[in-house]
Structures are given as structure tokens and as C-alpha cells.
Tab-separated table of C-alpha atoms and ligand atoms in Angstrom:
chain	number	residue	atom	x	y	z
A	65	MET	CA	-15.740	-15.442	23.109
A	66	ASN	CA	-18.296	-12.989	21.829
A	67	ARG	CA	-15.840	-10.325	20.748
A	68	VAL	CA	-15.376	-9.557	17.081
A	69	LEU	CA	-12.065	-8.193	15.837
A	70	VAL	CA	-12.821	-5.773	13.017
A	71	THR	CA	-9.747	-4.857	10.999
A	72	GLY	CA	-10.163	-1.642	9.034
A	73	GLY	CA	-13.006	-0.789	11.411
A	74	THR	CA	-12.617	2.985	11.137
A	75	GLY	CA	-12.879	2.743	7.333
A	76	TYR	CA	-16.003	3.185	5.245
A	77	ILE	CA	-17.631	-0.259	5.330
A	78	GLY	CA	-15.891	-1.268	8.573
A	79	SER	CA	-17.350	1.624	10.589
A	80	HIS	CA	-20.893	0.858	9.421
A	81	THR	CA	-20.396	-2.802	10.282
A	82	VAL	CA	-19.069	-1.957	13.755
A	83	VAL	CA	-22.309	-0.036	14.373
A	84	GLU	CA	-24.454	-2.991	13.275
A	85	LEU	CA	-22.418	-5.410	15.417
A	86	MET	CA	-22.627	-3.205	18.511
A	87	GLU	CA	-26.346	-2.708	18.036
A	88	LYS	CA	-26.681	-6.504	18.043
A	89	GLY	CA	-24.802	-6.690	21.356
A	90	PHE	CA	-21.387	-7.823	20.112
A	91	ASP	CA	-18.249	-6.549	21.792
A	92	VAL	CA	-15.892	-5.186	19.185
A	93	VAL	CA	-12.231	-4.335	18.971
A	94	ILE	CA	-11.017	-2.411	15.958
A	95	ILE	CA	-7.532	-2.637	14.488
A	96	ASP	CA	-6.762	0.171	12.069
A	97	ASN	CA	-3.551	2.009	11.204
A	98	LEU	CA	-5.571	5.080	10.099
A	99	SER	CA	-3.847	5.041	6.701
A	100	ASN	CA	-7.201	5.726	5.027
A	101	SER	CA	-9.472	6.807	7.863
A	102	GLN	CA	-9.608	9.158	10.788
A	103	ILE	CA	-9.839	8.626	14.521
A	104	GLU	CA	-12.945	10.886	14.695
A	105	VAL	CA	-14.910	8.031	13.131
A	106	LEU	CA	-14.998	6.574	16.654
A	107	ASP	CA	-16.988	9.651	17.779
A	108	GLY	CA	-19.506	8.984	15.013
A	109	ILE	CA	-19.841	5.342	16.077
A	110	ALA	CA	-20.251	6.386	19.716
A	111	GLY	CA	-22.827	9.005	18.687
A	112	ILE	CA	-24.949	6.305	17.062
A	113	THR	CA	-24.502	3.413	19.476
A	114	GLY	CA	-23.924	5.298	22.737
A	115	LYS	CA	-20.685	3.373	23.269
A	116	ARG	CA	-17.116	3.775	22.075
A	117	PRO	CA	-15.650	0.589	20.604
A	118	ASP	CA	-12.222	-0.581	21.732
A	119	PHE	CA	-9.632	0.642	19.259
A	120	GLU	CA	-6.017	-0.348	18.637
A	121	GLN	CA	-3.937	1.712	16.238
A	122	VAL	CA	-1.853	-1.075	14.773
A	123	ASP	CA	-0.540	-1.780	11.297
A	124	LEU	CA	-1.381	-5.360	10.377
A	125	ARG	CA	1.959	-5.612	8.588
A	126	ASP	CA	3.496	-5.408	12.070
A	127	LYS	CA	3.151	-9.009	13.157
A	128	ALA	CA	4.343	-8.546	16.760
A	129	ASN	CA	1.855	-5.779	17.517
A	130	THR	CA	-0.928	-7.605	15.724
A	131	PHE	CA	-0.285	-10.615	17.972
A	132	ASN	CA	-0.280	-8.294	21.011
A	133	VAL	CA	-3.871	-7.318	20.248
A	134	PHE	CA	-4.891	-10.983	20.439
A	135	ARG	CA	-3.044	-11.230	23.791
A	136	LYS	CA	-4.776	-8.122	25.120
A	137	TYR	CA	-8.270	-9.330	24.083
A	138	PRO	CA	-8.370	-13.093	24.768
A	139	ASP	CA	-12.145	-13.083	24.176
A	140	ILE	CA	-11.782	-12.494	20.412
A	141	GLY	CA	-13.888	-15.237	18.819
A	142	SER	CA	-14.138	-14.061	15.249
A	143	ILE	CA	-12.610	-11.657	12.769
A	144	ILE	CA	-13.992	-9.485	9.997
A	145	HIS	CA	-11.098	-8.452	7.810
A	146	PHE	CA	-11.758	-5.181	5.952
A	147	ALA	CA	-8.289	-3.645	6.168
A	148	ALA	CA	-6.712	-3.336	2.733
A	149	PHE	CA	-5.690	-0.800	0.146
A	150	LYS	CA	-8.523	-0.509	-2.372
A	151	ALA	CA	-7.852	2.058	-5.095
A	152	VAL	CA	-7.765	0.305	-8.449
A	153	GLY	CA	-5.762	2.990	-10.300
A	154	GLU	CA	-3.244	3.458	-7.490
A	155	SER	CA	-2.652	-0.303	-7.410
A	156	VAL	CA	-1.408	-0.159	-11.015
A	157	GLU	CA	1.131	2.497	-10.014
A	158	LYS	CA	2.165	0.903	-6.713
A	159	PRO	CA	1.617	-2.826	-7.180
A	160	LEU	CA	4.154	-3.941	-4.592
A	161	GLU	CA	2.560	-1.790	-1.884
A	162	TYR	CA	-0.775	-3.406	-2.665
A	163	TYR	CA	0.596	-6.952	-2.599
A	164	HIS	CA	2.605	-6.194	0.518
A	165	ASN	CA	-0.289	-4.707	2.459
A	166	ASN	CA	-3.227	-6.799	1.349
A	167	ILE	CA	-1.477	-10.157	1.393
A	168	ASN	CA	0.851	-9.865	4.394
A	169	SER	CA	-1.964	-8.484	6.545
A	170	LEU	CA	-4.027	-11.554	5.751
A	171	ILE	CA	-1.165	-13.985	6.405
A	172	TYR	CA	-0.367	-12.491	9.824
A	173	LEU	CA	-4.031	-12.622	10.793
A	174	LEU	CA	-4.240	-16.284	9.792
A	175	GLU	CA	-1.086	-16.999	11.803
A	176	ALA	CA	-2.641	-15.226	14.781
A	177	MET	CA	-5.794	-17.334	14.361
A	178	ASN	CA	-3.621	-20.438	14.611
A	179	ALA	CA	-1.687	-19.166	17.585
A	180	PHE	CA	-4.682	-17.898	19.571
A	181	ARG	CA	-7.243	-20.509	18.458
A	182	VAL	CA	-9.644	-18.158	16.749
A	183	ASN	CA	-11.569	-20.036	14.076
A	184	ASN	CA	-14.136	-17.743	12.497
A	185	PHE	CA	-13.210	-15.409	9.675
A	186	VAL	CA	-15.135	-13.134	7.323
A	187	PHE	CA	-13.262	-11.696	4.349
A	188	SER	CA	-14.012	-8.551	2.294
A	189	SER	CA	-13.878	-9.632	-1.315
A	190	SER	CA	-15.138	-7.904	-4.434
A	191	CYS	CA	-17.088	-8.463	-7.629
A	192	THR	CA	-13.873	-7.417	-9.346
A	193	VAL	CA	-12.873	-11.126	-9.199
A	194	TYR	CA	-15.443	-11.792	-11.979
A	195	GLY	CA	-13.870	-9.272	-14.387
A	196	GLU	CA	-16.148	-8.711	-17.417
A	197	PRO	CA	-18.663	-11.486	-16.777
A	198	ASP	CA	-19.863	-13.753	-19.613
A	199	THR	CA	-23.409	-13.906	-18.277
A	200	LEU	CA	-25.515	-11.572	-16.180
A	201	PRO	CA	-26.562	-11.461	-13.429
A	202	VAL	CA	-23.401	-12.947	-11.901
A	203	THR	CA	-23.669	-15.959	-9.619
A	204	GLU	CA	-20.979	-17.184	-7.249
A	205	ASN	CA	-20.188	-19.949	-9.759
A	206	ALA	CA	-19.145	-17.540	-12.515
A	207	PRO	CA	-15.523	-18.106	-13.551
A	208	ILE	CA	-12.790	-16.025	-11.979
A	209	LYS	CA	-11.240	-13.920	-14.747
A	210	LYS	CA	-7.706	-12.631	-14.955
A	211	ALA	CA	-7.629	-9.583	-12.710
A	212	SER	CA	-7.510	-6.230	-14.482
A	213	SER	CA	-5.470	-4.610	-11.682
A	214	PRO	CA	-3.064	-5.602	-8.894
A	215	TYR	CA	-5.843	-4.633	-6.449
A	216	GLY	CA	-8.215	-7.152	-8.041
A	217	ASN	CA	-5.460	-9.719	-8.062
A	218	THR	CA	-4.922	-9.305	-4.310
A	219	LYS	CA	-8.581	-10.255	-3.777
A	220	GLN	CA	-8.186	-13.372	-5.927
A	221	ILE	CA	-4.918	-14.355	-4.224
A	222	CYS	CA	-6.374	-13.746	-0.745
A	223	GLU	CA	-9.345	-16.009	-1.504
A	224	GLU	CA	-6.899	-18.728	-2.629
A	225	ILE	CA	-4.777	-18.301	0.501
A	226	LEU	CA	-7.902	-18.651	2.634
A	227	GLN	CA	-8.886	-21.891	0.916
A	228	ASP	CA	-5.385	-23.314	1.366
A	229	ALA	CA	-5.267	-22.207	5.013
A	230	LEU	CA	-8.332	-24.336	5.721
A	231	ILE	CA	-6.692	-27.596	4.690
A	232	PRO	CA	-4.378	-28.088	7.695
A	233	ASN	CA	-6.797	-26.276	10.050
A	234	PRO	CA	-10.004	-28.294	10.215
A	235	ASP	CA	-11.444	-25.923	12.831
A	236	PHE	CA	-11.212	-22.833	10.613
A	237	LYS	CA	-14.476	-21.559	9.102
A	238	ILE	CA	-14.414	-18.827	6.500
A	239	ILE	CA	-16.962	-16.710	4.654
A	240	SER	CA	-15.891	-14.551	1.735
A	241	LEU	CA	-18.311	-11.758	0.891
A	242	ARG	CA	-18.027	-10.386	-2.623
A	243	TYR	CA	-19.342	-6.832	-2.594
A	244	PHE	CA	-20.684	-5.135	-5.676
A	245	ASN	CA	-20.701	-1.299	-5.446
A	246	PRO	CA	-21.265	-0.090	-1.867
A	247	ILE	CA	-22.669	3.454	-1.648
A	248	GLY	CA	-24.456	5.747	0.804
A	249	ALA	CA	-23.996	6.463	4.481
A	250	HIS	CA	-25.576	5.757	7.847
A	251	PRO	CA	-29.031	7.427	8.083
A	252	SER	CA	-27.813	9.428	11.103
A	253	ALA	CA	-25.183	11.048	8.815
A	254	LEU	CA	-22.681	10.574	11.651
A	255	ILE	CA	-20.533	8.172	9.625
A	256	GLY	CA	-20.057	7.771	5.884
A	257	GLU	CA	-17.477	7.534	3.141
A	258	LEU	CA	-14.639	10.023	3.448
A	259	PRO	CA	-12.305	9.625	0.493
A	260	VAL	CA	-8.847	11.103	0.868
A	261	GLY	CA	-8.153	13.584	-1.963
A	262	VAL	CA	-10.019	13.332	-5.261
A	263	PRO	CA	-12.569	10.514	-5.115
A	264	ASN	CA	-12.221	7.604	-7.530
A	265	ASN	CA	-15.730	6.312	-7.041
A	266	LEU	CA	-18.876	7.626	-8.646
A	267	VAL	CA	-21.125	8.610	-5.737
A	268	PRO	CA	-18.579	10.568	-3.661
A	269	PHE	CA	-17.630	12.371	-6.867
A	270	ILE	CA	-21.274	13.237	-7.485
A	271	THR	CA	-21.866	14.574	-3.959
A	272	GLN	CA	-18.602	16.552	-3.976
A	273	THR	CA	-19.541	18.087	-7.333
A	274	ALA	CA	-23.035	18.948	-6.117
A	275	ILE	CA	-21.644	20.695	-3.035
A	276	GLY	CA	-19.204	22.721	-5.148
A	277	LEU	CA	-15.961	21.002	-4.203
A	278	ARG	CA	-15.398	19.731	-7.783
A	279	ASP	CA	-16.136	21.631	-10.991
A	280	GLU	CA	-17.782	18.809	-12.869
A	281	LEU	CA	-18.255	15.064	-12.917
A	282	ARG	CA	-16.505	13.291	-15.766
A	283	VAL	CA	-18.629	10.407	-16.966
A	284	PHE	CA	-16.468	7.631	-18.319
A	285	GLY	CA	-18.111	6.682	-21.613
A	286	ASN	CA	-21.630	6.540	-23.032
A	287	ASP	CA	-20.862	4.232	-25.937
A	288	TYR	CA	-21.182	0.933	-24.101
A	289	ASN	CA	-23.390	-1.823	-25.372
A	290	THR	CA	-26.047	-1.108	-22.725
A	291	PRO	CA	-29.611	0.279	-23.124
A	292	ASP	CA	-28.545	3.930	-22.641
A	293	GLY	CA	-24.862	3.479	-23.508
A	294	TYR	CA	-23.608	4.161	-19.955
A	295	GLY	CA	-21.766	1.663	-17.743
A	296	ILE	CA	-23.904	-0.473	-15.471
A	297	ARG	CA	-23.215	-1.500	-11.843
A	298	ASP	CA	-25.052	-2.941	-8.867
A	299	TYR	CA	-25.119	-0.186	-6.220
A	300	ILE	CA	-25.686	-1.569	-2.735
A	301	ASN	CA	-26.487	0.459	0.379
A	302	VAL	CA	-23.613	0.291	2.880
A	303	VAL	CA	-25.904	-0.370	5.858
A	304	ASP	CA	-27.576	-3.250	4.017
A	305	LEU	CA	-24.106	-4.543	3.188
A	306	SER	CA	-22.995	-4.211	6.813
A	307	ARG	CA	-25.984	-6.187	8.080
A	308	ALA	CA	-24.818	-9.134	5.984
A	309	HIS	CA	-21.563	-9.205	7.954
A	310	VAL	CA	-23.410	-9.587	11.245
A	311	ILE	CA	-25.416	-12.445	9.758
A	312	ALA	CA	-22.202	-14.058	8.498
A	313	ILE	CA	-20.641	-13.850	11.975
A	314	GLU	CA	-23.754	-15.392	13.547
A	315	ARG	CA	-23.695	-18.155	10.936
A	316	LEU	CA	-20.084	-18.976	11.830
A	317	LEU	CA	-20.613	-18.813	15.583
A	318	GLU	CA	-23.692	-21.039	15.344
A	319	ASN	CA	-21.973	-23.546	13.034
A	320	ARG	CA	-24.596	-23.150	10.333
A	321	GLN	CA	-22.175	-23.291	7.401
A	322	LYS	CA	-22.730	-25.757	4.566
A	323	GLN	CA	-19.009	-25.770	3.749
A	324	LYS	CA	-15.901	-24.592	5.553
A	325	PHE	CA	-15.359	-21.954	2.888
A	326	GLU	CA	-18.425	-20.138	1.657
A	327	ILE	CA	-18.776	-17.334	-0.847
A	328	PHE	CA	-21.697	-14.920	-1.149
A	329	ASN	CA	-22.417	-12.162	-3.639
A	330	LEU	CA	-23.694	-9.054	-1.900
A	331	GLY	CA	-25.650	-6.885	-4.295
A	332	THR	CA	-29.199	-5.800	-5.032
A	333	GLY	CA	-29.568	-7.846	-8.218
A	334	LYS	CA	-30.371	-4.674	-10.133
A	335	GLY	CA	-28.021	-3.100	-12.651
A	336	LEU	CA	-28.200	0.700	-12.934
A	337	SER	CA	-26.422	2.949	-15.401
A	338	VAL	CA	-24.298	5.957	-14.489
A	339	LEU	CA	-26.946	8.154	-16.119
A	340	GLU	CA	-29.692	6.631	-13.978
A	341	ILE	CA	-27.649	7.391	-10.852
A	342	ILE	CA	-27.102	11.005	-11.947
A	343	GLN	CA	-30.759	11.517	-12.827
A	344	THR	CA	-32.006	9.999	-9.584
A	345	PHE	CA	-29.591	12.150	-7.596
A	346	GLU	CA	-30.817	15.279	-9.392
A	347	ARG	CA	-34.456	14.371	-8.865
A	348	ILE	CA	-34.241	13.703	-5.126
A	349	THR	CA	-31.943	16.588	-4.219
A	350	GLY	CA	-33.310	19.143	-6.699
A	351	LYS	CA	-29.718	19.938	-7.646
A	352	LYS	CA	-28.539	20.134	-11.238
A	353	LEU	CA	-25.306	18.225	-11.578
A	354	LYS	CA	-22.612	19.521	-13.897
A	355	TYR	CA	-21.232	16.598	-15.853
A	356	ARG	CA	-19.454	15.860	-19.115
A	357	VAL	CA	-19.037	12.583	-20.957
A	358	VAL	CA	-15.383	11.714	-21.598
A	359	ASP	CA	-13.566	8.599	-22.834
A	360	ARG	CA	-13.983	5.270	-21.142
A	361	ARG	CA	-11.765	4.693	-18.096
A	362	ASP	CA	-9.042	2.053	-18.485
A	363	GLY	CA	-9.909	-1.200	-16.770
A	364	ASP	CA	-13.653	-0.466	-16.448
A	365	VAL	CA	-16.022	-3.299	-17.263
A	366	GLU	CA	-19.152	-2.575	-19.301
A	367	GLN	CA	-21.679	-4.011	-16.896
A	368	VAL	CA	-21.751	-6.146	-13.798
A	369	TYR	CA	-24.572	-6.877	-11.384
A	370	ALA	CA	-25.217	-9.644	-8.907
A	371	ASP	CA	-27.479	-12.585	-8.687
A	372	PRO	CA	-27.856	-12.289	-4.894
A	373	SER	CA	-30.276	-15.231	-4.557
A	374	TYR	CA	-27.763	-17.472	-2.794
A	375	ALA	CA	-27.215	-14.817	-0.081
A	376	ASN	CA	-30.973	-14.115	-0.004
A	377	ASN	CA	-31.857	-17.777	0.547
A	378	GLU	CA	-28.915	-19.051	2.581
A	379	LEU	CA	-28.230	-16.008	4.785
A	380	GLY	CA	-31.820	-14.788	4.921
A	381	TRP	CA	-30.399	-11.413	3.909
A	382	LYS	CA	-31.704	-9.020	1.311
A	383	ALA	CA	-30.793	-5.506	0.231
A	384	GLU	CA	-33.735	-3.437	1.448
A	385	LYS	CA	-33.009	0.242	1.049
A	386	THR	CA	-34.111	2.090	-2.066
A	387	LEU	CA	-31.711	3.910	-4.358
A	388	GLU	CA	-33.446	7.169	-3.429
A	389	GLU	CA	-32.871	6.836	0.309
A	390	THR	CA	-29.331	5.615	-0.298
A	391	LEU	CA	-28.388	8.598	-2.457
A	392	LEU	CA	-30.083	10.944	0.003
A	393	SER	CA	-28.017	9.443	2.828
A	394	ALA	CA	-24.834	10.080	0.805
A	395	TRP	CA	-25.973	13.670	0.248
A	396	SER	CA	-26.811	14.251	3.941
A	397	TRP	CA	-23.375	12.906	4.869
A	398	GLU	CA	-21.638	15.170	2.350
A	399	LYS	CA	-23.454	18.224	3.739
A	400	TYR	CA	-22.670	17.217	7.334
A	401	ILE	CA	-18.987	16.612	6.701
A	402	ARG	CA	-18.514	19.863	4.766
A	403	SER	CA	-20.260	21.928	7.455
A	404	LYS	CA	-17.999	20.288	10.019
A	405	TYR	CA	-14.852	21.048	8.035
A	406	ASN	CA	-15.939	24.591	7.246
A	407	ALA	CA	-16.720	25.170	10.894
A	408	LYS	CA	-13.210	23.976	11.757
A	409	GLY	CA	-11.828	26.366	9.149
B	558	LIG	P1	-11.483	1.954	3.515
B	558	LIG	O1	-10.181	2.364	2.928
B	558	LIG	O2	-12.466	3.005	3.874
B	558	LIG	O3	-11.224	1.062	4.830
B	558	LIG	C1	-10.098	0.233	4.967
B	558	LIG	C2	-9.460	0.537	6.321
B	558	LIG	O4	-8.331	-0.317	6.504
B	558	LIG	C3	-8.955	1.973	6.440
B	558	LIG	O5	-9.485	2.564	7.611
B	558	LIG	C4	-7.436	1.843	6.528
B	558	LIG	O6	-6.865	2.835	7.345
B	558	LIG	C5	-7.275	0.435	7.074
B	558	LIG	N1	-6.028	-0.247	6.732
B	558	LIG	C6	-5.493	-0.436	5.488
B	558	LIG	N2	-4.344	-1.121	5.574
B	558	LIG	C7	-4.146	-1.399	6.906
B	558	LIG	C8	-3.141	-2.091	7.633
B	558	LIG	N3	-2.060	-2.610	7.045
B	558	LIG	N4	-3.272	-2.184	8.973
B	558	LIG	C9	-4.333	-1.658	9.604
B	558	LIG	N5	-5.318	-0.991	8.962
B	558	LIG	C10	-5.215	-0.859	7.626
B	558	LIG	O7	-12.130	0.888	2.518
B	558	LIG	P2	-13.613	0.303	2.448
B	558	LIG	O8	-14.297	0.884	1.280
B	558	LIG	O9	-14.240	0.356	3.786
B	558	LIG	O10	-13.273	-1.201	2.076
B	558	LIG	C11	-13.158	-2.218	3.059
B	558	LIG	C12	-12.818	-3.530	2.383
B	558	LIG	O11	-13.827	-3.845	1.423
B	558	LIG	C13	-11.495	-3.536	1.620
B	558	LIG	O12	-10.872	-4.789	1.789
B	558	LIG	C14	-11.928	-3.348	0.178
B	558	LIG	O13	-10.995	-3.902	-0.726
B	558	LIG	C15	-13.229	-4.124	0.166
B	558	LIG	N6	-14.140	-3.684	-0.914
B	558	LIG	C16	-14.527	-2.375	-0.980
B	558	LIG	C17	-15.368	-1.954	-2.013
B	558	LIG	C18	-15.777	-0.506	-2.135
B	558	LIG	O14	-16.256	-0.125	-3.197
B	558	LIG	N7	-15.632	0.316	-1.110
B	558	LIG	C19	-15.831	-2.886	-2.946
B	558	LIG	C20	-15.436	-4.219	-2.836
B	558	LIG	C21	-14.588	-4.613	-1.797
B	559	LIG	C1	-14.172	-0.351	-8.573
B	559	LIG	C2	-13.657	-1.763	-8.641
B	559	LIG	C3	-14.076	-2.534	-7.422
B	559	LIG	C4	-13.579	-1.824	-6.212
B	559	LIG	C5	-14.236	-0.465	-6.169
B	559	LIG	C6	-13.772	0.290	-4.938
B	559	LIG	C7	-13.359	-2.741	-10.844
B	559	LIG	C8	-14.021	-3.385	-11.996
B	559	LIG	N1	-14.176	-2.417	-9.821
B	559	LIG	O1	-15.571	-0.382	-8.804
B	559	LIG	O2	-13.525	-3.818	-7.420
B	559	LIG	O3	-13.869	-2.579	-5.080
B	559	LIG	O4	-13.855	0.260	-7.357
B	559	LIG	O5	-12.797	1.212	-5.176
B	559	LIG	O6	-12.186	-2.524	-10.829
B	559	LIG	N2	-17.650	6.603	-13.012
B	559	LIG	C9	-17.727	7.780	-13.759
B	559	LIG	N3	-17.082	8.906	-13.298
B	559	LIG	C10	-16.367	8.903	-12.121
B	559	LIG	C11	-16.294	7.689	-11.370
B	559	LIG	C12	-16.939	6.559	-11.853
B	559	LIG	O7	-18.347	7.827	-14.809
B	559	LIG	O8	-15.791	9.934	-11.770
B	559	LIG	C13	-18.360	5.411	-13.511
B	559	LIG	C14	-17.449	4.225	-13.803
B	559	LIG	O9	-16.988	4.268	-15.127
B	559	LIG	C15	-18.389	3.037	-13.513
B	559	LIG	C16	-19.287	3.556	-12.383
B	559	LIG	O10	-19.207	4.980	-12.454
B	559	LIG	O11	-19.211	2.781	-14.624
B	559	LIG	C17	-18.842	3.084	-11.014
B	559	LIG	O12	-17.481	3.390	-10.837
B	559	LIG	P1	-16.749	3.293	-9.401
B	559	LIG	O13	-17.599	3.927	-8.366
B	559	LIG	O14	-15.357	3.804	-9.571
B	559	LIG	O15	-16.726	1.738	-9.062
B	559	LIG	P2	-16.204	0.503	-9.941
B	559	LIG	O16	-15.174	0.924	-10.908
B	559	LIG	O17	-17.386	-0.224	-10.441
């Protein structure tokens, strides 16, 4: 029962986590419907690990086929559930699609856990559940604020569903990981973040601007009540983040949980402004970035960064990579992916 089912495993964080799991000797099976990722990601994973993970192209909203995966791989012992829609702005325009995908996928997985006696579950949550926090840095005990988007609401609802699902299932064990802002790529540059269309997130927008794919970066506001006026976030390296998932799985498999439902903030503990990210990127790449300050973006919080001490102490996990190496990894990935696309024509 050493196999880990990774839903959304060809996506950005999922693919990096699959690599970390395989390097630790776990067997993996990925479920992904490729709605926001590409099958070639499996080549990148194989290039790093020397082995191709098992892959099932299934939509988790298709209950029958989701159950078939559990039948096909009876050694599944735990699940990491990444698969979800995640674009904040899009969720405002298509709320029902977001509720339908993010919530039904979770419910069918929980039903499959019941049916196939799988008890260990790791959930991808987000710091968005804290909204605009009252105190910084944010601990896991900070109050949950009303979600500012349907996407954020799906994360809150999913965490509630998970807690309720535990009550009649005393064998279930669940860890919810609340990510701050994951950035960067694998140091090999064989996998990374590949946004479809115009990126919503800061770092892919920066690297695409630097490589000439976008004219300029629009910086959303410099009139915040922060030291330099720019918005502040906690940017966490995606490989560091992925390592925490392996530790969470080991914690579940070894019955080391303090409670049946545990929550951990995954961040560096350091808040950085948009300007600091731009300046660091320029310094390490030697590229001048074209950017312009525009109005604040609707729904953005002023500042949020983690108190990661609970994860540091309880999981024995710590974000290790520097901002410089993380931004360089994002830049190497951008250059690799563009040369690949250009070569393809
Ligand atoms: P991603 O879009 O790169 O990966 C998600 C994967 O899930 C994609 O490959 C997509 O094709 C797949 N998928 C979506 N719906 C599916 C379905 N119904 N059936 C099967 N596969 C489906 O996103 P990511 O950045 O890797 O995020 C992974 C998880 O982490 C998500 O749950 C996201 O909400 C959460 N999260 C991400 C961030 C971030 O900034 N990237 C921050 C906090 C939380
Ligand atoms: C958001 C969500 C988070 C979600 C994540 C993944 C909120 C509060 N946070 O993070 O839950 O998991 O997206 O999609 O909803 N910025 C610019 N110009 C740009 C892009 C971003 O200035 O072109 C600024 C933003 O204003 C912000 C920072 O960069 O200050 C980070 O933005 P982004 O990368 O989009 O992440 P969040 O909005 O923090």
C-alpha cells in the first residue's frame, strides 16, 4: 500500500511533488484530465527521475472512471489532491464551473476512499482562506474570512467537507496544506509552471515579459500601506513546497498525526513586495524589466505572509531555497520552454 494517488499530477505543483515522491521511492499514479496541463510533463518527470509515473487521463467529475482507477491500482494507500481550477478572476466569471469542479471532485474522491478503504489524504489549500489578515505573520489559528472569490470559497468549503467527512470515518486521516505563493521551477528546468494564455500570477508574467512575450508588466498598485507601497506576499519555492507533501504523506502513513485533521501553513515567513521581486529578478538576470504601475487589482489583499513555525516544528520542514535561486529557476524554465516551442515552430 505504498502507492500515492496524485490528482492534478501533471499540473504545476503536482508535477514537482510527483518528482519528490518518486525520488523517495514511492510508487505514484497520476489522475489528470489535462484541462490545465500537458501530457509532455510526463517526459519532464521521466527525464528527472529516470522513470515514467503511471498516468490515467480521467476527469474527477466522472465518478465511474475515478472509481475504476482505484480498482486498477489496489495498492493506493494515500492521496494528494491537487486537481482543481485555480484562477481567481475566472472563478468570478464562472462560479458554477469552479464549485462544480472543485467540490464534486473532492466528494467523489472521499466516496472512493470509503469504498476502497484508503484512509490518508493530503489537500491543497491556500492562504486565500485568511483573506486580509488582522495580524501578521499569519498562523493557522487566524480566523477564516469571507472569501473574496468563488475560488477562495471552494477552498473553505472543501476544508469544511473534509472535517465533516472525518466524523463517520474514524480511520480517515487528513492534512490540509495552506500554500502561500508558490513560484519557481525544478532546478533541472525540465518541469515548471506553464500557464495557459496570459498569466495571472506575478512571476510567470515577469519571465514572459523579460523574454519578450509580453510588452510590459502591469504592477497592481504602489499606494498600499506597506514600507515601499507595493503589495506584499510570501513567495515559496515550488520544490520546497513539494517536499512538504512527501513529509505529510510519511506522517500519515506512520500515524504521527496529533489530530485526525491537521492544517499547516507552507510559506517562508518572509513578506516581500512586488518591487523587491522585480528588483531581485533584474539583478540576478541582468535584464531590465519593462513595467508600469497601474491601479490596484480587485480582490487583492495588501499583505499576507506566513508564520510557518508550526510546519517547521511539527513536520521538521523548512523552506530552504533563496529567492535568488528560485527566480533563476523560473527564468531557466522560461528560456527552456520558449526554445522548445520555437524549435517546434
Ligand atoms: P495547475 O492548474 O497547474 O494543476 C492542477 C491540475 O489539475 C491541472 O493539471 C489540471 O489539468 C488538473 N485538473 C483540474 N480539474 C481536474 C479534474 N476535474 N479532473 C482531473 N484533473 C483536473 O495548478 P497548481 O498551481 O499546480 O495548483 C495545484 C493545487 O494547489 C490547486 O488545488 C490549487 O488551488 C492549489 N493552490 C495553488 C496555488 C498557486 O499559486 N499555484 C496557491 C494555493 C493553492
Ligand atoms: C492568488 C490567490 C491565491 C491563489 C493564487 C494562485 C488571493 C488573495 N490569492 O495569489 O489564493 O492560490 O493566486 O492563482 O486571491 N501582481 C502584479 N502584476 C501582475 C500579477 C500580480 O502586480 O501581473 C501582484 C499582485 O497584485 C500581488 C502579487 O503580485 O501583489 C502576487 O500576485 P499573484 O501572483 O497573482 O498571486 P496572489 O494574488 O497573491
